[in-house]
PDB file of C-alpha atoms in Angstrom:
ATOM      1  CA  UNK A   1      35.338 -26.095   2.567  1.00  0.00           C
ATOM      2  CA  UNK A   2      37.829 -27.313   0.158  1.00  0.00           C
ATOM      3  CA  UNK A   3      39.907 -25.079  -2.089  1.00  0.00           C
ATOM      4  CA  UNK A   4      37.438 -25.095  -4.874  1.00  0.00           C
ATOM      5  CA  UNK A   5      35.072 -23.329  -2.859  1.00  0.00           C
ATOM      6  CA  UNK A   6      37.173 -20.613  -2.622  1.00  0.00           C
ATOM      7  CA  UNK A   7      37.599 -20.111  -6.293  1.00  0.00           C
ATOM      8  CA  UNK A   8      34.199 -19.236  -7.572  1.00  0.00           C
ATOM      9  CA  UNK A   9      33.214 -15.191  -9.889  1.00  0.00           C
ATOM     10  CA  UNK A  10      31.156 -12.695  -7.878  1.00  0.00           C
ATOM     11  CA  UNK A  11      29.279  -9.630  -9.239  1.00  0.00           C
ATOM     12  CA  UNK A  12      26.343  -7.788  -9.922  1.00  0.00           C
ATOM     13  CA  UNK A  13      23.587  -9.105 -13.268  1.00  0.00           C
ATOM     14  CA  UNK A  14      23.806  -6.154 -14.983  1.00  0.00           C
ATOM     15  CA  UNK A  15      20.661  -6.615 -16.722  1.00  0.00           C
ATOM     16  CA  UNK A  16      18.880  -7.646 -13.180  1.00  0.00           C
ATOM     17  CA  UNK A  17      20.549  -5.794 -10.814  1.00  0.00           C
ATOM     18  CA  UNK A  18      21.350  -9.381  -8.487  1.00  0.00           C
ATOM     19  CA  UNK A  19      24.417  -9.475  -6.868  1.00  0.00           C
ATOM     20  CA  UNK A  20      25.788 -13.263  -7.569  1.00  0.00           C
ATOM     21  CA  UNK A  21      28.584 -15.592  -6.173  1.00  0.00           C
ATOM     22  CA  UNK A  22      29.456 -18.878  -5.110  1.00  0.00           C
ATOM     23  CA  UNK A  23      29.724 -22.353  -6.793  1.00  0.00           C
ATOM     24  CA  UNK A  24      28.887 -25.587  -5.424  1.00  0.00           C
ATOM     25  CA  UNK A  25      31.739 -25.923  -3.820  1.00  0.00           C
ATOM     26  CA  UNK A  26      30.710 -22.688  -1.673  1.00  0.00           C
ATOM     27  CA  UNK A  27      29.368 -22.470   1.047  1.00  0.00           C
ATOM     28  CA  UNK A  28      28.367 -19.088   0.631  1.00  0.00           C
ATOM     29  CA  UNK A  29      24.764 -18.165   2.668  1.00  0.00           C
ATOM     30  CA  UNK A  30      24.172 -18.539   6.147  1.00  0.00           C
ATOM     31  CA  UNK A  31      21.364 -21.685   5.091  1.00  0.00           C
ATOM     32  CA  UNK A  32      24.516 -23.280   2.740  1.00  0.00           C
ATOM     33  CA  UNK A  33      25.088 -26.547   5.039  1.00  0.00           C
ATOM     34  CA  UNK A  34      28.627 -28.165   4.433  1.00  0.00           C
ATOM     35  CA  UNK A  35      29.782 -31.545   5.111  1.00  0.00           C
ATOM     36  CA  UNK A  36      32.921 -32.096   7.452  1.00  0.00           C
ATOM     37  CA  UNK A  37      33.799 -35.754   7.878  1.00  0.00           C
ATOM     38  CA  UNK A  38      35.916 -37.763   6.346  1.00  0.00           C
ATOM     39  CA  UNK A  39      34.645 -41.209   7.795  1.00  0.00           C
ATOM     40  CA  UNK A  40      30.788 -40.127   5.943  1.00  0.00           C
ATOM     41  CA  UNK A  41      32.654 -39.340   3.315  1.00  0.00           C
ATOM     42  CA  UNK A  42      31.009 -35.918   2.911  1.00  0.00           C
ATOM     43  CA  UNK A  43      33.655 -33.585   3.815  1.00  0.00           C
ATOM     44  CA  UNK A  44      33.717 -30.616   1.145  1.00  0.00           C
ATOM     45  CA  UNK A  45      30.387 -31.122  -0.101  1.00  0.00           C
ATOM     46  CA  UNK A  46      27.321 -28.862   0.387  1.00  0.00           C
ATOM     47  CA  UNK A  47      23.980 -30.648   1.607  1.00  0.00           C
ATOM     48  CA  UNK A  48      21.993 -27.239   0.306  1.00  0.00           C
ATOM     49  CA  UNK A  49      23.067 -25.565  -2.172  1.00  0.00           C
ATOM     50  CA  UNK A  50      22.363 -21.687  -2.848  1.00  0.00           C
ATOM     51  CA  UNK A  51      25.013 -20.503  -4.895  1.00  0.00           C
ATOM     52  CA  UNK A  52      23.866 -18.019  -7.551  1.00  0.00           C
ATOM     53  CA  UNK A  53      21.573 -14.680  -6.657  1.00  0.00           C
ATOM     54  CA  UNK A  54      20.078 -15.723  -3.453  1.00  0.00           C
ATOM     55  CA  UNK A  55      16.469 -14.123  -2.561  1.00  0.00           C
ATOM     56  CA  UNK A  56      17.099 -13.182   0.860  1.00  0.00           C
ATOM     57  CA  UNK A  57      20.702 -11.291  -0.181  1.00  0.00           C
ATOM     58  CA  UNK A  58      19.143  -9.799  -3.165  1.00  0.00           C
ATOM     59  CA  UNK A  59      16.593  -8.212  -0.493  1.00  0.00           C
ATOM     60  CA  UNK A  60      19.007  -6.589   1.640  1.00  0.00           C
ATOM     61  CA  UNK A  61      21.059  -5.140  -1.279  1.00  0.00           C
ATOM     62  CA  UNK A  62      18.266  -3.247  -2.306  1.00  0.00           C
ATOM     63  CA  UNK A  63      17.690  -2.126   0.872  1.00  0.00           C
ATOM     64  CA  UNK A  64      20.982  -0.688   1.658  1.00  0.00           C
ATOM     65  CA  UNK A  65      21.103   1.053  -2.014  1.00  0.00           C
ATOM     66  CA  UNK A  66      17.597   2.510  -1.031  1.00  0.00           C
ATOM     67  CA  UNK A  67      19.437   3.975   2.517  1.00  0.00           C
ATOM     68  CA  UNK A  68      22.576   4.742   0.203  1.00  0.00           C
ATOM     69  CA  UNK A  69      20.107   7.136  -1.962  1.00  0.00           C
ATOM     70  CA  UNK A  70      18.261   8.289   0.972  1.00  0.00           C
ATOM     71  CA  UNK A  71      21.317   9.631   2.797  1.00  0.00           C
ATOM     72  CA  UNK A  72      22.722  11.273  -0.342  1.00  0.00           C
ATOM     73  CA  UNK A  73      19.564  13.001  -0.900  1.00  0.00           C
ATOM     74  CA  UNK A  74      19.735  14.370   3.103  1.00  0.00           C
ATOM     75  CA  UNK A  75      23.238  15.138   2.379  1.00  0.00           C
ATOM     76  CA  UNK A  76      24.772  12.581   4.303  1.00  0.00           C
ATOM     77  CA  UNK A  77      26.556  10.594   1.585  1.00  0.00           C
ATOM     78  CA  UNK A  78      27.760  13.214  -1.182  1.00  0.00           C
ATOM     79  CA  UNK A  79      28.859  11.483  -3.566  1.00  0.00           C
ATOM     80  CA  UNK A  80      27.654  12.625  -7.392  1.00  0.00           C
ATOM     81  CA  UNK A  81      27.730   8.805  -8.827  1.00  0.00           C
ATOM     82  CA  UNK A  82      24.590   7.987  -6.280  1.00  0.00           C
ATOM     83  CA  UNK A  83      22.298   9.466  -8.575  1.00  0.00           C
ATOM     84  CA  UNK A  84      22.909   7.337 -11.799  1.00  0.00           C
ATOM     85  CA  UNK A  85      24.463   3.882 -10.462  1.00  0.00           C
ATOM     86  CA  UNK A  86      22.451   3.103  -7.341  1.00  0.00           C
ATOM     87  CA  UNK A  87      19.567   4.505  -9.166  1.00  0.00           C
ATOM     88  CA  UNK A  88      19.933   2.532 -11.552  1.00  0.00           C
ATOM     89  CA  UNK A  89      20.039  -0.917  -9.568  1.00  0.00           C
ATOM     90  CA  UNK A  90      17.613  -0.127  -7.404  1.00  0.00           C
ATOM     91  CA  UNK A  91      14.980   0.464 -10.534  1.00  0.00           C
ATOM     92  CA  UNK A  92      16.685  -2.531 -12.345  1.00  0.00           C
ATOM     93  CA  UNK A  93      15.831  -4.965  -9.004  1.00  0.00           C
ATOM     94  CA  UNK A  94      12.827  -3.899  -9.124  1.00  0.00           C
ATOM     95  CA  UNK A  95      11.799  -4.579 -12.309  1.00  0.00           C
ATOM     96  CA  UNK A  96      13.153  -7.668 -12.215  1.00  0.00           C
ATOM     97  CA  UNK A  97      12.332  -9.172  -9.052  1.00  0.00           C
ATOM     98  CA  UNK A  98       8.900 -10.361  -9.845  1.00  0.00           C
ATOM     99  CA  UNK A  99       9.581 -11.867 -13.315  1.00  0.00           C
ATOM    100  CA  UNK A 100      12.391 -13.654 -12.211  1.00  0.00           C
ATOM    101  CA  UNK A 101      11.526 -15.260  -8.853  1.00  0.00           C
ATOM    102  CA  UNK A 102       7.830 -15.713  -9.172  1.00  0.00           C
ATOM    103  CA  UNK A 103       7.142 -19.585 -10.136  1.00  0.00           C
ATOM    104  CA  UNK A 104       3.376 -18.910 -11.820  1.00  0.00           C
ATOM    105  CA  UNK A 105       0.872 -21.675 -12.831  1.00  0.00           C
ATOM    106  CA  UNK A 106       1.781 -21.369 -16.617  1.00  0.00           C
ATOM    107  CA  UNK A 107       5.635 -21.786 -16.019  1.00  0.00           C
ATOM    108  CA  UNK A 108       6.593 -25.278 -17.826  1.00  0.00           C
ATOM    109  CA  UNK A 109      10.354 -25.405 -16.587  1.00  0.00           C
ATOM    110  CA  UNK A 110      11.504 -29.384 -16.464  1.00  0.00           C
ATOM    111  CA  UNK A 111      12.794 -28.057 -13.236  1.00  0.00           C
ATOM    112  CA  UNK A 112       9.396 -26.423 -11.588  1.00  0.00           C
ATOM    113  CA  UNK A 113       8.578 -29.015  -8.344  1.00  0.00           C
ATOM    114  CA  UNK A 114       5.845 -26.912  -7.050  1.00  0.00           C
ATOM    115  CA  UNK A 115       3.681 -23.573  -8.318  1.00  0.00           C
ATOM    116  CA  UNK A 116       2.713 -20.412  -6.942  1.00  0.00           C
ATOM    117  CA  UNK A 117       6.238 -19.765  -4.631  1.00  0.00           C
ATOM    118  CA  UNK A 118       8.967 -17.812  -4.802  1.00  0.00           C
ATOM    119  CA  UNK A 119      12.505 -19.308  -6.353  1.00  0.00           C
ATOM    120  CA  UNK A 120      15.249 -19.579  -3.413  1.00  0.00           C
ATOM    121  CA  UNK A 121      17.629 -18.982  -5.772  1.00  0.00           C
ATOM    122  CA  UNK A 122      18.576 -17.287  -9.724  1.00  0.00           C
ATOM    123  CA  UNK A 123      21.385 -19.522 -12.303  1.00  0.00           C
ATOM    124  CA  UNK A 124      22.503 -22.128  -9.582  1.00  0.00           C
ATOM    125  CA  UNK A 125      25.102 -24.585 -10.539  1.00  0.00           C
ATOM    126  CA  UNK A 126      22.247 -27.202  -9.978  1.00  0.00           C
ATOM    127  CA  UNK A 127      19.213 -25.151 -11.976  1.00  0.00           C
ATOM    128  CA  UNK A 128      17.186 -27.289  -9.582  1.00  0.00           C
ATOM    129  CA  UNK A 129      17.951 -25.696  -6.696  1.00  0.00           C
ATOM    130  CA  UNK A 130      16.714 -22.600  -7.808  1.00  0.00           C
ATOM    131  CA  UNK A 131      12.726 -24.032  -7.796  1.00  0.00           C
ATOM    132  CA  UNK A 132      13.011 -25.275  -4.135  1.00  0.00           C
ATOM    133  CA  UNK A 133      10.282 -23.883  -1.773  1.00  0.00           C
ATOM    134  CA  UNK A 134      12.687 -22.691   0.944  1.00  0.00           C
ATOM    135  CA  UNK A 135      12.271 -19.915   3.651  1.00  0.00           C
ATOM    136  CA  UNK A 136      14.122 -17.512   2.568  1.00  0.00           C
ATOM    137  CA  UNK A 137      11.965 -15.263   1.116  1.00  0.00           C
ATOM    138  CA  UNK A 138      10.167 -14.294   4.103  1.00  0.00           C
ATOM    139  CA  UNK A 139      13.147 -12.171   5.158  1.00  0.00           C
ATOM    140  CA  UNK A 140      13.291 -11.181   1.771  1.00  0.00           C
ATOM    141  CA  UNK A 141       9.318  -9.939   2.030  1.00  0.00           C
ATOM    142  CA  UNK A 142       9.721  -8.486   5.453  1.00  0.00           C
ATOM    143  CA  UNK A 143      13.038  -6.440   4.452  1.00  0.00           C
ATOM    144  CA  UNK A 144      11.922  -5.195   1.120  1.00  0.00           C
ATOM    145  CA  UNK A 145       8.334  -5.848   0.964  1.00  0.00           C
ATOM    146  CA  UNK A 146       7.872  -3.424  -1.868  1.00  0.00           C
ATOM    147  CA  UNK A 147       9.649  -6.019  -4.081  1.00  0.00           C
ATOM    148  CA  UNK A 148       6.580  -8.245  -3.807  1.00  0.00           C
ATOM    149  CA  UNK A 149       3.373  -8.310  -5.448  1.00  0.00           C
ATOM    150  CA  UNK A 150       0.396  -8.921  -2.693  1.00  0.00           C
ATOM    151  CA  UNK A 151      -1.542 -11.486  -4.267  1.00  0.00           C
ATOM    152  CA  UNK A 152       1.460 -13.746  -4.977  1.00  0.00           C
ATOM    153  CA  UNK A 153       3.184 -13.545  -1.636  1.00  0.00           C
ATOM    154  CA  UNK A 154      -0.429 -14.124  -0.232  1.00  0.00           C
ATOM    155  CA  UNK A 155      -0.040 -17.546  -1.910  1.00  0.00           C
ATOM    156  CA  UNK A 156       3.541 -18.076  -1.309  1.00  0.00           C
ATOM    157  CA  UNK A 157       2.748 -17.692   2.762  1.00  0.00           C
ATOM    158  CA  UNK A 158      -0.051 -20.163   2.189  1.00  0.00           C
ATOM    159  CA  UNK A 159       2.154 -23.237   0.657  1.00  0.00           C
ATOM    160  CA  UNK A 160       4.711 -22.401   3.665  1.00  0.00           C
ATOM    161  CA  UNK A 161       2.209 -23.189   6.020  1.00  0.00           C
ATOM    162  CA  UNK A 162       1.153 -26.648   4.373  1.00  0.00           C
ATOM    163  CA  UNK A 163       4.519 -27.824   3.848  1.00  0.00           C
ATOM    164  CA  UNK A 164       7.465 -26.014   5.969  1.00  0.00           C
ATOM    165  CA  UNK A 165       5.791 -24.469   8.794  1.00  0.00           C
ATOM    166  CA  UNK A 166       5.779 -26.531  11.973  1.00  0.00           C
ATOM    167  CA  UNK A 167       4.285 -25.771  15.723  1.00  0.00           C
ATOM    168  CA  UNK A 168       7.636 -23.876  16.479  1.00  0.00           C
ATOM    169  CA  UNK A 169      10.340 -24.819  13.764  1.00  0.00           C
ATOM    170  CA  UNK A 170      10.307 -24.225   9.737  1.00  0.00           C
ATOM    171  CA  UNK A 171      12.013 -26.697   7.479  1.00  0.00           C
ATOM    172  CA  UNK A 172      14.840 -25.571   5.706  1.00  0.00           C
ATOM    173  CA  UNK A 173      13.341 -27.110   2.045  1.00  0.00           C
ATOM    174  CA  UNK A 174      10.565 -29.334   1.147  1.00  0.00           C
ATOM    175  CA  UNK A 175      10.928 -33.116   1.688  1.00  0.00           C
ATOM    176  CA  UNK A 176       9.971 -34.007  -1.983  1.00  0.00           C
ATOM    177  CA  UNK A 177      13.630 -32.309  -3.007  1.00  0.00           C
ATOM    178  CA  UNK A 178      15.617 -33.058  -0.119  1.00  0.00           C
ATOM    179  CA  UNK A 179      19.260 -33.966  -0.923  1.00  0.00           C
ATOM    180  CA  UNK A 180      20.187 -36.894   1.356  1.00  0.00           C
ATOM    181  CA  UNK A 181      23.201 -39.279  -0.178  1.00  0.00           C
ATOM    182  CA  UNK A 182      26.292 -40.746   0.811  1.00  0.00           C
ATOM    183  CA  UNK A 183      28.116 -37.681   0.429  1.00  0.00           C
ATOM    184  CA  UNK A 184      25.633 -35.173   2.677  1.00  0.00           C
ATOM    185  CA  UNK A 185      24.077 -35.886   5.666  1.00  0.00           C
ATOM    186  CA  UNK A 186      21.115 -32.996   6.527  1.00  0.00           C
ATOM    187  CA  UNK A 187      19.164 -31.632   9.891  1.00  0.00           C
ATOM    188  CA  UNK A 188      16.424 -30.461   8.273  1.00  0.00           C
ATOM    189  CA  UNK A 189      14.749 -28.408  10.968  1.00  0.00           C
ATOM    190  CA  UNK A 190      15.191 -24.680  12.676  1.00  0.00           C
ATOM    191  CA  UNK A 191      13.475 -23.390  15.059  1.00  0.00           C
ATOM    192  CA  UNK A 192      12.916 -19.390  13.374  1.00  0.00           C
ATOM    193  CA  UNK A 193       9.304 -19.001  13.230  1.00  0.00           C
ATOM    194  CA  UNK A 194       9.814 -15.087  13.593  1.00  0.00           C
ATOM    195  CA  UNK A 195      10.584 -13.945  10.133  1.00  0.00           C
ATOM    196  CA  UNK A 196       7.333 -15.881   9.189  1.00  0.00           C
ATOM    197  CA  UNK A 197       5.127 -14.422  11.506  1.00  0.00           C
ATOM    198  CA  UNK A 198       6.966 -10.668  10.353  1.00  0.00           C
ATOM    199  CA  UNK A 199       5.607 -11.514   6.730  1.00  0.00           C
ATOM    200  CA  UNK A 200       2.099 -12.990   7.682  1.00  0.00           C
ATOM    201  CA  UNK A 201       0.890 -10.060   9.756  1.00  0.00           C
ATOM    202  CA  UNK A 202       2.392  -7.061   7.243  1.00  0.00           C
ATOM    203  CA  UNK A 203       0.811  -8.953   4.422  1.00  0.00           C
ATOM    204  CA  UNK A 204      -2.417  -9.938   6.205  1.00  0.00           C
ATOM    205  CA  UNK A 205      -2.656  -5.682   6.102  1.00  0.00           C
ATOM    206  CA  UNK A 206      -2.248  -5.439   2.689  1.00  0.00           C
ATOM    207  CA  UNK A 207      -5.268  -7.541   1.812  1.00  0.00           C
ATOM    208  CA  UNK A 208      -7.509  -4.755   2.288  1.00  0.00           C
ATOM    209  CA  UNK A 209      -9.817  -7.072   4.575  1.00  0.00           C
ATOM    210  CA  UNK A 210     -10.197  -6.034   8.627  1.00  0.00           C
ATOM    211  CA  UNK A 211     -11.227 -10.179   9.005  1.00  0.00           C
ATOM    212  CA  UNK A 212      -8.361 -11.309   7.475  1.00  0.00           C
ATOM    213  CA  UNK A 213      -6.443  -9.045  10.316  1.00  0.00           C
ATOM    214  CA  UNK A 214      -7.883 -10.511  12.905  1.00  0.00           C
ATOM    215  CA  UNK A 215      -8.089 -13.589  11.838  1.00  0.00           C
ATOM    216  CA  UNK A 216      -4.028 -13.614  10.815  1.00  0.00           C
ATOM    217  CA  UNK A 217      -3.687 -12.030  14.118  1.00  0.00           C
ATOM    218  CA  UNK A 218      -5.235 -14.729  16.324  1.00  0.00           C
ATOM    219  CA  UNK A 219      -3.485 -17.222  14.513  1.00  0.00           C
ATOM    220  CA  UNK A 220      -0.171 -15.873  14.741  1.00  0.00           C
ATOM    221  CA  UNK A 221      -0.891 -15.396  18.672  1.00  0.00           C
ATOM    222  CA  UNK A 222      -1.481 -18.880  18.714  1.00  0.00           C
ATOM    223  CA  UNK A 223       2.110 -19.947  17.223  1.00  0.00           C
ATOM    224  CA  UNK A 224       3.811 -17.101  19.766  1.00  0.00           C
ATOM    225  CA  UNK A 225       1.661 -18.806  22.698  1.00  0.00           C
ATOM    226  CA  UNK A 226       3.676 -22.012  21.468  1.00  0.00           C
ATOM    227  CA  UNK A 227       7.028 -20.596  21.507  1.00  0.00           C
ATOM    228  CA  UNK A 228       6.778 -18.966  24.771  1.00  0.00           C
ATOM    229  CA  UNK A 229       5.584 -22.464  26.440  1.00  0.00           C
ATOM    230  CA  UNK A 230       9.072 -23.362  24.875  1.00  0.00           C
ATOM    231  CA  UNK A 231      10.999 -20.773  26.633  1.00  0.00           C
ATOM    232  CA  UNK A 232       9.556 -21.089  30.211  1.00  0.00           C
ATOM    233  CA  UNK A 233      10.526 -24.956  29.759  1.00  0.00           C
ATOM    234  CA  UNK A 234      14.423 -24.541  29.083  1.00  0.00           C
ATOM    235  CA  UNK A 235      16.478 -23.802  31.484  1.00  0.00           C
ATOM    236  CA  UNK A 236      18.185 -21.461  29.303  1.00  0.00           C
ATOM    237  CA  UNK A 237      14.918 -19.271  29.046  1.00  0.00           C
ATOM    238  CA  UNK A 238      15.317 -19.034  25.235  1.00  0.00           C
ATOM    239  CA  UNK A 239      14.882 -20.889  21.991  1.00  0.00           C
ATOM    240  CA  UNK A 240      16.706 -24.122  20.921  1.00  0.00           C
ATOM    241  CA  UNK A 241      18.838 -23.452  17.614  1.00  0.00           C
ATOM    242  CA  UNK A 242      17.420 -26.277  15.977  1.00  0.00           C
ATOM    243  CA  UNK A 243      15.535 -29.811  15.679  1.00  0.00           C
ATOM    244  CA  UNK A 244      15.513 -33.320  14.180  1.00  0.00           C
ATOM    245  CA  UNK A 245      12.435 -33.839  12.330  1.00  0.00           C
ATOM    246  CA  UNK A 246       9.060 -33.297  13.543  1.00  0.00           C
ATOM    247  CA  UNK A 247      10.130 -30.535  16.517  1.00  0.00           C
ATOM    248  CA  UNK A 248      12.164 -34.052  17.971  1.00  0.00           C
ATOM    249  CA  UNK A 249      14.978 -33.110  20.041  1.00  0.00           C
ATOM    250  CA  UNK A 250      18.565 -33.476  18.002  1.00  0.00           C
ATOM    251  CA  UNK A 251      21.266 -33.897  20.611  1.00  0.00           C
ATOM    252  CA  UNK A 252      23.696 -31.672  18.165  1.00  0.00           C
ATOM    253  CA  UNK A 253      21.684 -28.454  18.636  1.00  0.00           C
ATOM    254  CA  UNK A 254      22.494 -25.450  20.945  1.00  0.00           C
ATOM    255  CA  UNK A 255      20.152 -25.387  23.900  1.00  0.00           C
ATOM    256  CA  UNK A 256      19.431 -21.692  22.607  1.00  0.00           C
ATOM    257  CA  UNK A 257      20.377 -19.668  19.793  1.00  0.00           C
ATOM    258  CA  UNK A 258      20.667 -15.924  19.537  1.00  0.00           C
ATOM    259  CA  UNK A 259      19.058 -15.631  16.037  1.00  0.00           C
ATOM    260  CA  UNK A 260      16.105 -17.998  16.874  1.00  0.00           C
ATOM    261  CA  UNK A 261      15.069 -15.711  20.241  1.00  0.00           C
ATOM    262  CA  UNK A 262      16.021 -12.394  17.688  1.00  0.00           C
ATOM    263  CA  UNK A 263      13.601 -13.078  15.200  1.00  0.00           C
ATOM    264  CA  UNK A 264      10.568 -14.087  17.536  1.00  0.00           C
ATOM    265  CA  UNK A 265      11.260 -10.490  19.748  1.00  0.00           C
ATOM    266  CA  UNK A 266      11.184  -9.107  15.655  1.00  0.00           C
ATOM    267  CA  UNK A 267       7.879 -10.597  15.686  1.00  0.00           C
ATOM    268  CA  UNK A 268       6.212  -9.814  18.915  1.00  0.00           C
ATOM    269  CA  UNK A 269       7.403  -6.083  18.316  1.00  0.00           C
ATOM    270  CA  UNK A 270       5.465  -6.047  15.222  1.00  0.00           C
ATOM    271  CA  UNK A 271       2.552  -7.724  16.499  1.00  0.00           C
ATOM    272  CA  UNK A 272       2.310  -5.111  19.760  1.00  0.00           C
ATOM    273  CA  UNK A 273       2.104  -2.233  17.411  1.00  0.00           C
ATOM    274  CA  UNK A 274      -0.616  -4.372  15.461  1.00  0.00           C
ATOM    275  CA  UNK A 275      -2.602  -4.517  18.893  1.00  0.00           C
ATOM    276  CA  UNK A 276      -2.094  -0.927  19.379  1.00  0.00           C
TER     277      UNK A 276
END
C-alpha cells in the first residue's frame, strides 16, 4: 500500500450512525484486493474498492453496541454514557440501514447497475462502487438480521444465486462491473459458500411458509453435499481458499483456508438445529 493509503479520515455519520474510513488508496476491508508488482504496473492500486461505510462492518458495529447495552443493563459494563450514545447509534443504524442500502425498482441513480440488492458500500471515492452486487451483505444479514427487511433480502438472496453463487465458490462482484485494467489484475472467485447458506435458511424461516423450509432446506443440503465431495478429495481434508473462474483451479490459492472451512461448519451448525 503506498503512503497515500495511509492518509485517509475515519469516523462515525452522525446522522446514520456508519462508521467510515479509507480512500482509494486503502486497502481497508478484508475483500479490498491490492496490487503489488511493479513489472504489471499495478503496485499501490486497489482492484476492489470498498472504502466508505462498508455493509458487512456496519453490521458488526451494531452488533457489538447492542452487546455494549446489553452488558450495561446486566451490570457488566457501568458506565452512565451507555444509555444516551450507544443508544443513540444503535436506533440511528437502524433507521437508516434500509433507506440507505436498499437499491429499489424506482431508484434512478446514473450509477444503479442492477435493482432489488443491497449497496456493498455508502459515499465511496468511486460512487460506483457503492451499487455493486457483492457478498457482503450476507454476513451483514446473518450478524444483524434485524437490520433487514424480509421481503427485500428475500430478493437480494435470489439475484446472488443467478449471478454470484457457484457449485462451491461465490464471486467477489458481478462480471458486468468488474475492474480489470493495466493497473489491477483480479481472481475473482472464493470458495465461502457458508455465510450464504447462514442467510438462506434464517430467511427461508421468516417467510412464514413450512414449503419454502423445506424446500430452502433441500437445496442448501444439496450445495453442502458439494462441498463435502470437495473435502474428502484434498489431501488437506478442507476447503481451497480460492479459484480462477468457473470453480477452475488457480495455482496461487492455498490448498485450504481457515475462513472457507469456518464458515461452512457456521452453516452446517445452523442447518442441524434446522433438522432438529
Amino acid at each position: 500500500m503506498t503512503n497515500e493509503g495511509f492518509n485517509n479520515q475515519t469516523g462515525i455519520d452522525r446522522k446514520a450512525g456508519f462508521i467510515y474510513g479509507g480512500n482509494q488508496w486503502n486497502c481497508g476491508t478484508w475483500m479490498d484486493k491490492m496490487g503489488s508488482n511493479d513489472k504489471a504496473n499495478n503496485k499501490g492500486y486497489l482492484a476492489t474498492l470498498r472504502d466508505g461505510s462498508a455493509i458487512d462492518l456496519i453490521a458488526l458495529a451494531r452488533t457489538i453496541i447492542s452487546w455494549i447495552i446489553q452488558m450495561n443493563k446486566q451490570g457488566y459494563y457501568p458506565y452512565n454514557s451507555i444509555d444516551t450514545t450507544s443508544l443513540n447509534s444503535e436506533d440511528k443504524i437502524r433507521i437508516s440501514f434500509e433507506k440507505e442500502f436498499w437499491i429499489d425498482q424506482t431508484n434512478s441513480s446514473k450509477y444503479v447497475n442492477r435493482k432489488q440488492i443491497y449497496k456493498d458500500t455508502i459515499n465511496s471515492t468511486w460512487k460506483w462502487t457503492d451499487f455493486q452486487l457483492r457478498p457482503n451483505f450476507l454476513i451483514t444479514a446473518v450478524v444483524a438480521p434485524e437490520m433487514f427487511d424480509k421481503t427485500h433480502i428475500w430478493l437480494a438472496l435470489k439475484q446472488v444465486e443467478q449471478i454470484l453463487l457457484g457449485k462451491l465458490v461465490i464471486m467477489l462482484m458481478m462480471m458486468s462491473r468488474m475492474i480489470i485494467n493495466e493497473h489491477m489484475v483480479l481472481i475473482i472467485i472464493i470458495v465461502q459458500n457458508g455465510y450464504y447458506i447462514r442467510a438462506k435458511l434464517y430467511w427461508s424461516k421468516q417467510q412464514n411458509d413450512p414449503l419454502i423450509v423445506e424446500q430452502t432446506r433441500k437445496y442448501l443440503e444439496e450445495i453442502v453435499s458439494a462441498h463435502m465431495e470437495l473435502i474428502l478429495s484434498n489431501d488437506w481434508k478442507g476447503l481451497l481458499e480460492l479459484t480462477n473462474a468457473n470453480g477452475k483451479l488457480c495455482s496461487h490459492s492455498y490448498s485450504v483456508q481457515a475462513w472457507s472451512s469456518a464458515t461452512l461448519l457456521d452453516a452446517l451448525y445452523d442447518l442441524t438445529q434446522c433438522l432438529n
